[in-house]
Short mmCIF file of N, CA and C in Angstrom, two decimals:
data_model
loop_
_atom_site.label_atom_id
_atom_site.label_comp_id
_atom_site.label_asym_id
_atom_site.label_seq_id
_atom_site.Cartn_x
_atom_site.Cartn_y
_atom_site.Cartn_z
N UNK A 1 4.99 133.48 173.66
CA UNK A 1 6.04 133.90 172.74
C UNK A 1 5.73 135.32 172.26
N UNK A 2 6.74 136.14 172.23
CA UNK A 2 6.60 137.53 171.84
C UNK A 2 6.89 137.68 170.35
N UNK A 3 5.80 137.82 169.53
CA UNK A 3 5.95 137.87 168.08
C UNK A 3 6.60 139.16 167.59
N UNK A 4 6.33 140.27 168.26
CA UNK A 4 6.92 141.53 167.81
C UNK A 4 8.43 141.52 168.01
N UNK A 5 8.88 140.90 169.09
CA UNK A 5 10.32 140.80 169.32
C UNK A 5 10.95 139.86 168.30
N UNK A 6 10.29 138.77 167.97
CA UNK A 6 10.81 137.84 166.96
C UNK A 6 10.87 138.50 165.59
N UNK A 7 9.86 139.28 165.27
CA UNK A 7 9.83 139.98 164.00
C UNK A 7 10.94 141.02 163.94
N UNK A 8 11.14 141.75 165.04
CA UNK A 8 12.21 142.74 165.10
C UNK A 8 13.57 142.06 164.93
N UNK A 9 13.78 140.94 165.59
CA UNK A 9 15.04 140.21 165.50
C UNK A 9 15.26 139.70 164.08
N UNK A 10 14.20 139.20 163.47
CA UNK A 10 14.32 138.69 162.10
C UNK A 10 14.67 139.82 161.13
N UNK A 11 14.03 140.97 161.28
CA UNK A 11 14.33 142.12 160.41
C UNK A 11 15.76 142.61 160.62
N UNK A 12 16.18 142.68 161.87
CA UNK A 12 17.54 143.13 162.17
C UNK A 12 18.57 142.15 161.61
N UNK A 13 18.30 140.87 161.74
CA UNK A 13 19.22 139.87 161.20
C UNK A 13 19.28 139.95 159.68
N UNK A 14 18.12 140.12 159.08
CA UNK A 14 18.08 140.23 157.62
C UNK A 14 18.82 141.46 157.14
N UNK A 15 18.65 142.58 157.81
CA UNK A 15 19.34 143.82 157.42
C UNK A 15 20.85 143.68 157.61
N UNK A 16 21.26 143.07 158.71
CA UNK A 16 22.69 142.88 158.96
C UNK A 16 23.31 141.98 157.90
N UNK A 17 22.61 140.92 157.55
CA UNK A 17 23.11 140.01 156.53
C UNK A 17 23.17 140.71 155.17
N UNK A 18 22.20 141.53 154.86
CA UNK A 18 22.19 142.26 153.59
C UNK A 18 23.37 143.23 153.50
N UNK A 19 23.64 143.95 154.58
CA UNK A 19 24.77 144.88 154.59
C UNK A 19 26.08 144.12 154.43
N UNK A 20 26.22 143.02 155.14
CA UNK A 20 27.44 142.21 155.04
C UNK A 20 27.62 141.67 153.62
N UNK A 21 26.56 141.18 153.02
CA UNK A 21 26.65 140.64 151.66
C UNK A 21 27.03 141.72 150.66
N UNK A 22 26.50 142.91 150.81
CA UNK A 22 26.86 144.02 149.91
C UNK A 22 28.33 144.40 150.08
N UNK A 23 28.81 144.43 151.31
CA UNK A 23 30.22 144.74 151.55
C UNK A 23 31.13 143.67 150.98
N UNK A 24 30.75 142.42 151.13
CA UNK A 24 31.54 141.31 150.57
C UNK A 24 31.54 141.40 149.04
N UNK A 25 30.40 141.68 148.44
CA UNK A 25 30.32 141.82 146.98
C UNK A 25 31.18 142.97 146.50
N UNK A 26 31.24 144.04 147.27
CA UNK A 26 32.06 145.20 146.91
C UNK A 26 33.54 144.83 146.88
N UNK A 27 33.95 143.97 147.80
CA UNK A 27 35.35 143.55 147.87
C UNK A 27 35.67 142.51 146.78
N UNK A 28 34.77 141.57 146.58
CA UNK A 28 35.03 140.47 145.65
C UNK A 28 34.88 140.88 144.19
N UNK A 29 33.80 141.58 143.87
CA UNK A 29 33.50 141.92 142.48
C UNK A 29 33.85 143.38 142.22
N UNK A 30 34.55 143.65 141.11
CA UNK A 30 34.87 145.05 140.81
C UNK A 30 33.62 145.80 140.34
N UNK A 31 33.57 147.08 140.66
CA UNK A 31 32.48 147.91 140.17
C UNK A 31 32.64 148.09 138.67
N UNK A 32 31.54 147.93 137.94
CA UNK A 32 31.60 148.09 136.49
C UNK A 32 30.47 149.00 136.03
N UNK A 33 30.83 149.91 135.14
CA UNK A 33 29.85 150.78 134.51
C UNK A 33 29.38 150.13 133.22
N UNK A 34 28.24 150.56 132.75
CA UNK A 34 27.74 150.01 131.49
C UNK A 34 27.57 151.13 130.47
N UNK A 35 27.59 150.74 129.21
CA UNK A 35 27.29 151.65 128.11
C UNK A 35 26.41 150.86 127.14
N UNK A 36 25.29 151.47 126.73
CA UNK A 36 24.34 150.77 125.86
C UNK A 36 24.20 151.50 124.53
N UNK A 37 24.21 150.71 123.47
CA UNK A 37 23.96 151.22 122.12
C UNK A 37 22.85 150.37 121.52
N UNK A 38 22.16 150.93 120.53
CA UNK A 38 21.10 150.17 119.85
C UNK A 38 21.25 150.30 118.34
N UNK A 39 21.01 149.19 117.67
CA UNK A 39 21.06 149.14 116.21
C UNK A 39 19.72 148.70 115.67
N UNK A 40 19.36 149.26 114.54
CA UNK A 40 18.16 148.82 113.83
C UNK A 40 18.60 147.91 112.70
N UNK A 41 18.01 146.72 112.66
CA UNK A 41 18.29 145.76 111.60
C UNK A 41 17.13 145.84 110.62
N UNK A 42 17.43 146.21 109.37
CA UNK A 42 16.39 146.35 108.34
C UNK A 42 16.75 145.44 107.17
N UNK A 43 16.03 144.31 107.04
CA UNK A 43 16.35 143.40 105.94
C UNK A 43 16.06 144.05 104.59
N UNK A 44 16.83 143.65 103.59
CA UNK A 44 16.62 144.19 102.26
C UNK A 44 15.24 143.78 101.75
N UNK A 45 14.59 144.70 101.06
CA UNK A 45 13.23 144.46 100.56
C UNK A 45 13.26 143.37 99.48
N UNK A 46 12.31 142.47 99.58
CA UNK A 46 12.14 141.41 98.59
C UNK A 46 10.72 141.54 98.05
N UNK A 47 10.60 141.53 96.74
CA UNK A 47 9.29 141.69 96.12
C UNK A 47 8.35 140.56 96.56
N UNK A 48 7.13 140.92 96.92
CA UNK A 48 6.13 139.94 97.29
C UNK A 48 6.13 139.50 98.73
N UNK A 49 7.00 140.11 99.55
CA UNK A 49 7.06 139.73 100.97
C UNK A 49 6.27 140.76 101.77
N UNK A 50 5.37 140.26 102.61
CA UNK A 50 4.53 141.16 103.39
C UNK A 50 5.33 141.76 104.55
N UNK A 51 4.87 142.87 105.11
CA UNK A 51 5.61 143.55 106.19
C UNK A 51 5.83 142.68 107.44
N UNK A 52 4.86 141.84 107.78
CA UNK A 52 5.02 140.99 108.97
C UNK A 52 6.20 140.04 108.80
N UNK A 53 6.29 139.42 107.65
CA UNK A 53 7.39 138.49 107.38
C UNK A 53 8.72 139.23 107.39
N UNK A 54 8.73 140.43 106.84
CA UNK A 54 9.94 141.23 106.84
C UNK A 54 10.34 141.61 108.26
N UNK A 55 9.36 141.94 109.11
CA UNK A 55 9.63 142.28 110.50
C UNK A 55 10.19 141.07 111.25
N UNK A 56 9.63 139.90 111.01
CA UNK A 56 10.12 138.68 111.66
C UNK A 56 11.53 138.34 111.17
N UNK A 57 11.80 138.61 109.90
CA UNK A 57 13.15 138.37 109.37
C UNK A 57 14.16 139.27 110.07
N UNK A 58 13.79 140.54 110.29
CA UNK A 58 14.67 141.47 110.99
C UNK A 58 14.95 140.99 112.41
N UNK A 59 13.91 140.51 113.08
CA UNK A 59 14.07 140.01 114.44
C UNK A 59 15.00 138.79 114.47
N UNK A 60 14.83 137.91 113.51
CA UNK A 60 15.66 136.70 113.46
C UNK A 60 17.12 137.03 113.16
N UNK A 61 17.35 137.96 112.24
CA UNK A 61 18.72 138.38 111.93
C UNK A 61 19.36 139.00 113.17
N UNK A 62 18.61 139.84 113.88
CA UNK A 62 19.12 140.48 115.09
C UNK A 62 19.44 139.44 116.17
N UNK A 63 18.61 138.39 116.29
CA UNK A 63 18.87 137.33 117.26
C UNK A 63 20.16 136.59 116.92
N UNK A 64 20.36 136.32 115.64
CA UNK A 64 21.60 135.65 115.22
C UNK A 64 22.81 136.51 115.54
N UNK A 65 22.72 137.81 115.26
CA UNK A 65 23.84 138.71 115.55
C UNK A 65 24.10 138.83 117.04
N UNK A 66 23.05 138.77 117.85
CA UNK A 66 23.22 138.84 119.30
C UNK A 66 24.05 137.66 119.79
N UNK A 67 23.89 136.52 119.17
CA UNK A 67 24.69 135.35 119.54
C UNK A 67 26.12 135.48 119.05
N UNK A 68 26.31 136.07 117.89
CA UNK A 68 27.64 136.21 117.29
C UNK A 68 28.52 137.16 118.09
N UNK A 69 27.92 138.16 118.72
CA UNK A 69 28.68 139.18 119.45
C UNK A 69 29.60 138.57 120.49
N UNK A 70 29.23 137.48 121.10
CA UNK A 70 30.04 136.87 122.14
C UNK A 70 31.15 135.96 121.67
N UNK A 71 31.33 135.82 120.37
CA UNK A 71 32.32 134.88 119.85
C UNK A 71 33.71 135.49 119.78
N UNK A 72 34.71 134.62 119.72
CA UNK A 72 36.10 135.10 119.64
C UNK A 72 36.39 135.71 118.27
N UNK A 73 35.75 135.24 117.23
CA UNK A 73 35.93 135.82 115.90
C UNK A 73 35.43 137.27 115.89
N UNK A 74 34.31 137.50 116.51
CA UNK A 74 33.78 138.86 116.57
C UNK A 74 34.67 139.74 117.44
N UNK A 75 35.14 139.20 118.55
CA UNK A 75 36.08 139.93 119.42
C UNK A 75 37.29 140.38 118.62
N UNK A 76 37.84 139.47 117.81
CA UNK A 76 39.02 139.81 117.00
C UNK A 76 38.72 140.96 116.04
N UNK A 77 37.54 140.97 115.47
CA UNK A 77 37.18 142.07 114.56
C UNK A 77 37.05 143.39 115.30
N UNK A 78 36.47 143.34 116.50
CA UNK A 78 36.30 144.57 117.28
C UNK A 78 37.65 145.14 117.68
N UNK A 79 38.54 144.28 118.15
CA UNK A 79 39.86 144.74 118.59
C UNK A 79 40.68 145.24 117.40
N UNK A 80 40.53 144.59 116.24
CA UNK A 80 41.29 144.98 115.05
C UNK A 80 40.72 146.21 114.34
N UNK A 81 39.52 146.62 114.70
CA UNK A 81 38.92 147.79 114.05
C UNK A 81 39.78 149.02 114.33
N UNK A 82 40.04 149.82 113.31
CA UNK A 82 40.91 150.98 113.50
C UNK A 82 40.24 152.09 114.32
N UNK A 83 41.05 152.71 115.15
CA UNK A 83 40.60 153.89 115.89
C UNK A 83 39.60 153.65 117.00
N UNK A 84 39.53 152.44 117.53
CA UNK A 84 38.56 152.18 118.59
C UNK A 84 39.01 152.74 119.94
N UNK A 85 40.31 152.72 120.21
CA UNK A 85 40.82 153.22 121.48
C UNK A 85 40.61 152.28 122.65
N UNK A 86 40.24 151.04 122.37
CA UNK A 86 40.00 150.06 123.44
C UNK A 86 41.33 149.63 124.04
N UNK A 87 41.38 149.60 125.37
CA UNK A 87 42.57 149.15 126.08
C UNK A 87 42.66 147.63 125.95
N UNK A 88 43.55 147.18 125.07
CA UNK A 88 43.67 145.74 124.81
C UNK A 88 44.30 144.98 125.96
N UNK A 89 45.01 145.67 126.83
CA UNK A 89 45.64 144.99 127.96
C UNK A 89 44.61 144.52 128.99
N UNK A 90 43.38 145.02 128.90
CA UNK A 90 42.30 144.59 129.79
C UNK A 90 41.95 143.12 129.55
N UNK A 91 42.13 142.66 128.31
CA UNK A 91 41.78 141.29 127.94
C UNK A 91 43.03 140.41 128.01
N UNK A 92 42.95 139.28 128.72
CA UNK A 92 44.12 138.42 128.90
C UNK A 92 44.58 137.78 127.59
N UNK A 93 45.84 137.33 127.57
CA UNK A 93 46.41 136.69 126.38
C UNK A 93 45.88 135.27 126.20
N UNK A 94 45.57 134.59 127.30
CA UNK A 94 45.05 133.22 127.24
C UNK A 94 43.67 133.22 126.56
N UNK A 95 43.53 132.39 125.54
CA UNK A 95 42.30 132.38 124.74
C UNK A 95 41.05 132.06 125.58
N UNK A 96 41.14 131.07 126.44
CA UNK A 96 39.98 130.68 127.24
C UNK A 96 39.57 131.80 128.20
N UNK A 97 40.53 132.41 128.86
CA UNK A 97 40.24 133.51 129.78
C UNK A 97 39.70 134.73 129.03
N UNK A 98 40.25 134.98 127.84
CA UNK A 98 39.78 136.12 127.04
C UNK A 98 38.33 135.91 126.62
N UNK A 99 37.98 134.69 126.21
CA UNK A 99 36.58 134.40 125.83
C UNK A 99 35.64 134.62 127.01
N UNK A 100 36.04 134.14 128.17
CA UNK A 100 35.19 134.32 129.36
C UNK A 100 34.99 135.80 129.66
N UNK A 101 36.07 136.56 129.63
CA UNK A 101 35.97 137.99 129.94
C UNK A 101 35.15 138.72 128.87
N UNK A 102 35.33 138.35 127.60
CA UNK A 102 34.58 139.02 126.53
C UNK A 102 33.08 138.78 126.69
N UNK A 103 32.68 137.56 127.01
CA UNK A 103 31.25 137.29 127.17
C UNK A 103 30.67 137.98 128.40
N UNK A 104 31.52 138.28 129.40
CA UNK A 104 31.05 139.05 130.56
C UNK A 104 31.07 140.55 130.27
N UNK A 105 31.91 140.96 129.34
CA UNK A 105 32.06 142.38 129.03
C UNK A 105 30.96 142.88 128.11
N UNK A 106 30.55 142.07 127.14
CA UNK A 106 29.58 142.50 126.14
C UNK A 106 28.36 141.58 126.16
N UNK A 107 27.19 142.19 126.24
CA UNK A 107 25.92 141.47 126.15
C UNK A 107 25.11 142.06 125.01
N UNK A 108 24.40 141.21 124.32
CA UNK A 108 23.54 141.67 123.23
C UNK A 108 22.20 140.96 123.33
N UNK A 109 21.15 141.68 122.98
CA UNK A 109 19.81 141.12 123.02
C UNK A 109 18.91 141.86 122.05
N UNK A 110 17.75 141.28 121.82
CA UNK A 110 16.81 141.81 120.84
C UNK A 110 15.50 142.15 121.55
N UNK A 111 14.92 143.29 121.19
CA UNK A 111 13.61 143.64 121.67
C UNK A 111 12.59 142.82 120.90
N UNK A 112 11.72 142.15 121.63
CA UNK A 112 10.72 141.26 121.03
C UNK A 112 9.88 142.01 119.99
N UNK A 113 9.64 141.35 118.87
CA UNK A 113 8.84 141.86 117.75
C UNK A 113 9.42 143.10 117.08
N UNK A 114 10.71 143.30 117.22
CA UNK A 114 11.36 144.40 116.52
C UNK A 114 12.67 143.90 115.94
N UNK A 115 13.30 144.73 115.17
CA UNK A 115 14.63 144.43 114.66
C UNK A 115 15.67 145.27 115.37
N UNK A 116 15.39 145.63 116.62
CA UNK A 116 16.33 146.47 117.39
C UNK A 116 17.24 145.57 118.22
N UNK A 117 18.53 145.74 118.01
CA UNK A 117 19.54 144.98 118.71
C UNK A 117 20.18 145.87 119.77
N UNK A 118 20.11 145.43 121.04
CA UNK A 118 20.70 146.17 122.16
C UNK A 118 22.09 145.62 122.42
N UNK A 119 23.04 146.51 122.57
CA UNK A 119 24.41 146.11 122.90
C UNK A 119 24.77 146.82 124.20
N UNK A 120 25.21 146.04 125.19
CA UNK A 120 25.62 146.61 126.48
C UNK A 120 27.04 146.14 126.75
N UNK A 121 27.91 147.10 127.04
CA UNK A 121 29.30 146.79 127.39
C UNK A 121 29.54 147.19 128.84
N UNK A 122 30.27 146.36 129.58
CA UNK A 122 30.59 146.62 130.97
C UNK A 122 32.11 146.77 131.12
N UNK A 123 32.52 147.73 131.94
CA UNK A 123 33.95 147.94 132.17
C UNK A 123 34.10 148.77 133.45
N UNK A 124 35.20 148.60 134.18
CA UNK A 124 35.41 149.42 135.39
C UNK A 124 35.53 150.92 135.10
N UNK A 125 35.91 151.27 133.87
CA UNK A 125 36.03 152.68 133.50
C UNK A 125 34.90 153.04 132.53
N UNK A 126 34.24 154.15 132.80
CA UNK A 126 33.12 154.58 131.95
C UNK A 126 33.54 154.76 130.50
N UNK A 127 34.67 155.41 130.30
CA UNK A 127 35.12 155.71 128.94
C UNK A 127 35.38 154.44 128.14
N UNK A 128 35.96 153.44 128.77
CA UNK A 128 36.22 152.18 128.08
C UNK A 128 34.93 151.44 127.76
N UNK A 129 33.95 151.51 128.64
CA UNK A 129 32.65 150.88 128.36
C UNK A 129 32.02 151.51 127.12
N UNK A 130 32.11 152.83 127.01
CA UNK A 130 31.57 153.53 125.84
C UNK A 130 32.34 153.14 124.58
N UNK A 131 33.67 153.08 124.68
CA UNK A 131 34.48 152.72 123.51
C UNK A 131 34.18 151.30 123.03
N UNK A 132 34.01 150.38 123.96
CA UNK A 132 33.72 148.99 123.59
C UNK A 132 32.35 148.90 122.93
N UNK A 133 31.34 149.52 123.53
CA UNK A 133 30.00 149.49 122.94
C UNK A 133 29.99 150.16 121.57
N UNK A 134 30.71 151.25 121.43
CA UNK A 134 30.79 151.95 120.15
C UNK A 134 31.48 151.10 119.10
N UNK A 135 32.55 150.43 119.48
CA UNK A 135 33.27 149.57 118.54
C UNK A 135 32.41 148.38 118.11
N UNK A 136 31.71 147.78 119.04
CA UNK A 136 30.83 146.64 118.70
C UNK A 136 29.74 147.10 117.74
N UNK A 137 29.12 148.23 118.05
CA UNK A 137 28.06 148.76 117.17
C UNK A 137 28.63 149.11 115.80
N UNK A 138 29.81 149.68 115.77
CA UNK A 138 30.44 150.03 114.49
C UNK A 138 30.77 148.83 113.64
N UNK A 139 31.29 147.78 114.27
CA UNK A 139 31.60 146.55 113.52
C UNK A 139 30.32 145.91 112.99
N UNK A 140 29.28 145.88 113.81
CA UNK A 140 28.01 145.32 113.35
C UNK A 140 27.42 146.15 112.21
N UNK A 141 27.47 147.47 112.34
CA UNK A 141 26.91 148.32 111.30
C UNK A 141 27.68 148.19 109.99
N UNK A 142 28.99 148.01 110.11
CA UNK A 142 29.82 147.94 108.91
C UNK A 142 29.92 146.56 108.28
N UNK A 143 29.97 145.53 109.11
CA UNK A 143 30.21 144.18 108.58
C UNK A 143 29.20 143.16 109.08
N UNK A 144 28.03 143.60 109.48
CA UNK A 144 27.02 142.69 110.02
C UNK A 144 26.61 141.61 109.04
N UNK A 145 26.62 141.92 107.75
CA UNK A 145 26.22 140.92 106.75
C UNK A 145 27.20 139.76 106.65
N UNK A 146 28.43 139.94 107.14
CA UNK A 146 29.39 138.84 107.17
C UNK A 146 28.94 137.75 108.14
N UNK A 147 28.13 138.12 109.13
CA UNK A 147 27.70 137.18 110.16
C UNK A 147 26.24 136.76 110.01
N UNK A 148 25.51 137.38 109.10
CA UNK A 148 24.08 137.11 108.96
C UNK A 148 23.81 136.20 107.77
N UNK A 149 22.75 135.41 107.86
CA UNK A 149 22.35 134.53 106.77
C UNK A 149 21.72 135.35 105.65
N UNK A 150 20.84 136.26 106.00
CA UNK A 150 20.19 137.13 105.02
C UNK A 150 20.81 138.52 105.10
N UNK A 151 20.91 139.18 103.96
CA UNK A 151 21.52 140.50 103.97
C UNK A 151 20.52 141.54 104.50
N UNK A 152 21.08 142.53 105.17
CA UNK A 152 20.26 143.58 105.77
C UNK A 152 21.09 144.85 105.89
N UNK A 153 20.42 145.93 106.18
CA UNK A 153 21.08 147.19 106.49
C UNK A 153 21.07 147.34 108.01
N UNK A 154 22.17 147.89 108.54
CA UNK A 154 22.31 148.06 109.98
C UNK A 154 22.55 149.54 110.26
N UNK A 155 21.71 150.12 111.09
CA UNK A 155 21.83 151.54 111.42
C UNK A 155 21.92 151.70 112.93
N UNK A 156 22.90 152.48 113.36
CA UNK A 156 23.02 152.78 114.78
C UNK A 156 21.96 153.83 115.10
N UNK A 157 20.99 153.47 115.92
CA UNK A 157 19.91 154.40 116.26
C UNK A 157 20.15 155.10 117.60
N UNK A 158 20.95 154.50 118.46
CA UNK A 158 21.35 155.12 119.73
C UNK A 158 22.84 154.90 119.91
N UNK A 159 23.60 155.98 119.97
CA UNK A 159 25.03 155.86 120.24
C UNK A 159 25.22 155.50 121.72
N UNK A 160 26.34 154.89 122.06
CA UNK A 160 26.55 154.47 123.44
C UNK A 160 26.60 155.63 124.43
N UNK A 161 25.96 155.41 125.56
CA UNK A 161 25.97 156.36 126.67
C UNK A 161 26.31 155.57 127.93
N UNK A 162 27.24 156.10 128.70
CA UNK A 162 27.65 155.42 129.93
C UNK A 162 26.64 155.64 131.05
N UNK A 163 26.53 154.66 131.91
CA UNK A 163 25.66 154.78 133.08
C UNK A 163 26.30 155.74 134.08
N UNK A 164 25.46 156.41 134.87
CA UNK A 164 25.97 157.34 135.87
C UNK A 164 26.61 156.60 137.04
N UNK A 165 26.03 155.44 137.37
CA UNK A 165 26.47 154.68 138.54
C UNK A 165 26.88 153.29 138.09
N UNK A 166 27.70 152.61 138.88
CA UNK A 166 28.08 151.24 138.53
C UNK A 166 26.86 150.33 138.43
N UNK A 167 26.87 149.47 137.43
CA UNK A 167 25.75 148.56 137.18
C UNK A 167 26.02 147.15 137.69
N UNK A 168 27.26 146.81 137.86
CA UNK A 168 27.64 145.50 138.39
C UNK A 168 28.58 145.71 139.55
N UNK A 169 28.48 144.97 140.60
CA UNK A 169 27.43 144.03 140.94
C UNK A 169 26.13 144.76 141.28
N UNK A 170 25.05 144.04 141.17
CA UNK A 170 23.73 144.62 141.41
C UNK A 170 23.45 144.57 142.92
N UNK A 171 23.77 145.66 143.59
CA UNK A 171 23.64 145.70 145.05
C UNK A 171 22.20 145.57 145.52
N UNK A 172 21.27 146.12 144.78
CA UNK A 172 19.88 146.04 145.23
C UNK A 172 19.39 144.59 145.22
N UNK A 173 19.73 143.83 144.18
CA UNK A 173 19.32 142.43 144.13
C UNK A 173 20.00 141.62 145.24
N UNK A 174 21.27 141.89 145.47
CA UNK A 174 22.00 141.19 146.53
C UNK A 174 21.40 141.52 147.89
N UNK A 175 21.09 142.79 148.12
CA UNK A 175 20.54 143.20 149.42
C UNK A 175 19.17 142.59 149.66
N UNK A 176 18.31 142.62 148.66
CA UNK A 176 16.96 142.06 148.82
C UNK A 176 17.03 140.55 149.06
N UNK A 177 17.83 139.86 148.28
CA UNK A 177 17.92 138.40 148.43
C UNK A 177 18.48 138.00 149.78
N UNK A 178 19.55 138.66 150.22
CA UNK A 178 20.13 138.29 151.51
C UNK A 178 19.26 138.75 152.68
N UNK A 179 18.55 139.87 152.52
CA UNK A 179 17.62 140.29 153.58
C UNK A 179 16.53 139.24 153.77
N UNK A 180 15.95 138.79 152.66
CA UNK A 180 14.90 137.77 152.74
C UNK A 180 15.44 136.46 153.32
N UNK A 181 16.65 136.10 152.91
CA UNK A 181 17.25 134.88 153.44
C UNK A 181 17.51 135.02 154.94
N UNK A 182 18.09 136.13 155.33
CA UNK A 182 18.36 136.36 156.76
C UNK A 182 17.09 136.44 157.57
N UNK A 183 16.06 137.09 157.03
CA UNK A 183 14.77 137.18 157.70
C UNK A 183 14.17 135.81 157.90
N UNK A 184 14.18 135.00 156.84
CA UNK A 184 13.57 133.66 156.91
C UNK A 184 14.32 132.76 157.89
N UNK A 185 15.63 132.78 157.81
CA UNK A 185 16.43 131.93 158.71
C UNK A 185 16.26 132.38 160.17
N UNK A 186 16.31 133.68 160.39
CA UNK A 186 16.17 134.19 161.75
C UNK A 186 14.78 133.95 162.32
N UNK A 187 13.77 134.10 161.49
CA UNK A 187 12.40 133.92 161.95
C UNK A 187 12.11 132.46 162.25
N UNK A 188 12.66 131.57 161.43
CA UNK A 188 12.45 130.13 161.65
C UNK A 188 13.24 129.66 162.86
N UNK A 189 14.43 130.18 163.03
CA UNK A 189 15.30 129.75 164.12
C UNK A 189 14.75 130.30 165.41
#
């Protein structure tokens, strides 16, 4: 058995499958740009509370807000905020479809051991991704205490900046996964 020929065939099959998968993903999934903003959550000072406890409180408040960002109530506040410039026709009228799209459009997360809340918005247009991320950050900075158990101050530490290249779908992950799958199947076969 010629192992070098089998290895060459497996690599070629994996590469062909990776290219095909990327082309299919390009057709099926729309290209989306991202815009990321960051907020600092600073809980109000309480006498007798040590800095570690205060830091953990900030992290917990930020985690709660990260969950709230995906809700329909929060979506309504973002859309109703004056001067956002968000294209409302992008979001469907059907409540269930709008919720699904909103949770795919906006992601929020917390940096471990900090009170920094990351907000990432995805949209086919760079400008709209920036507007959505800016509106979400603005609503959180202005009315974050409406959604938090403990009161805190919210400061935008990084204004939204759009990505240079589309972030979704992730072609590199698709290519690597399908290359490995094609390589394994071809080599075994």
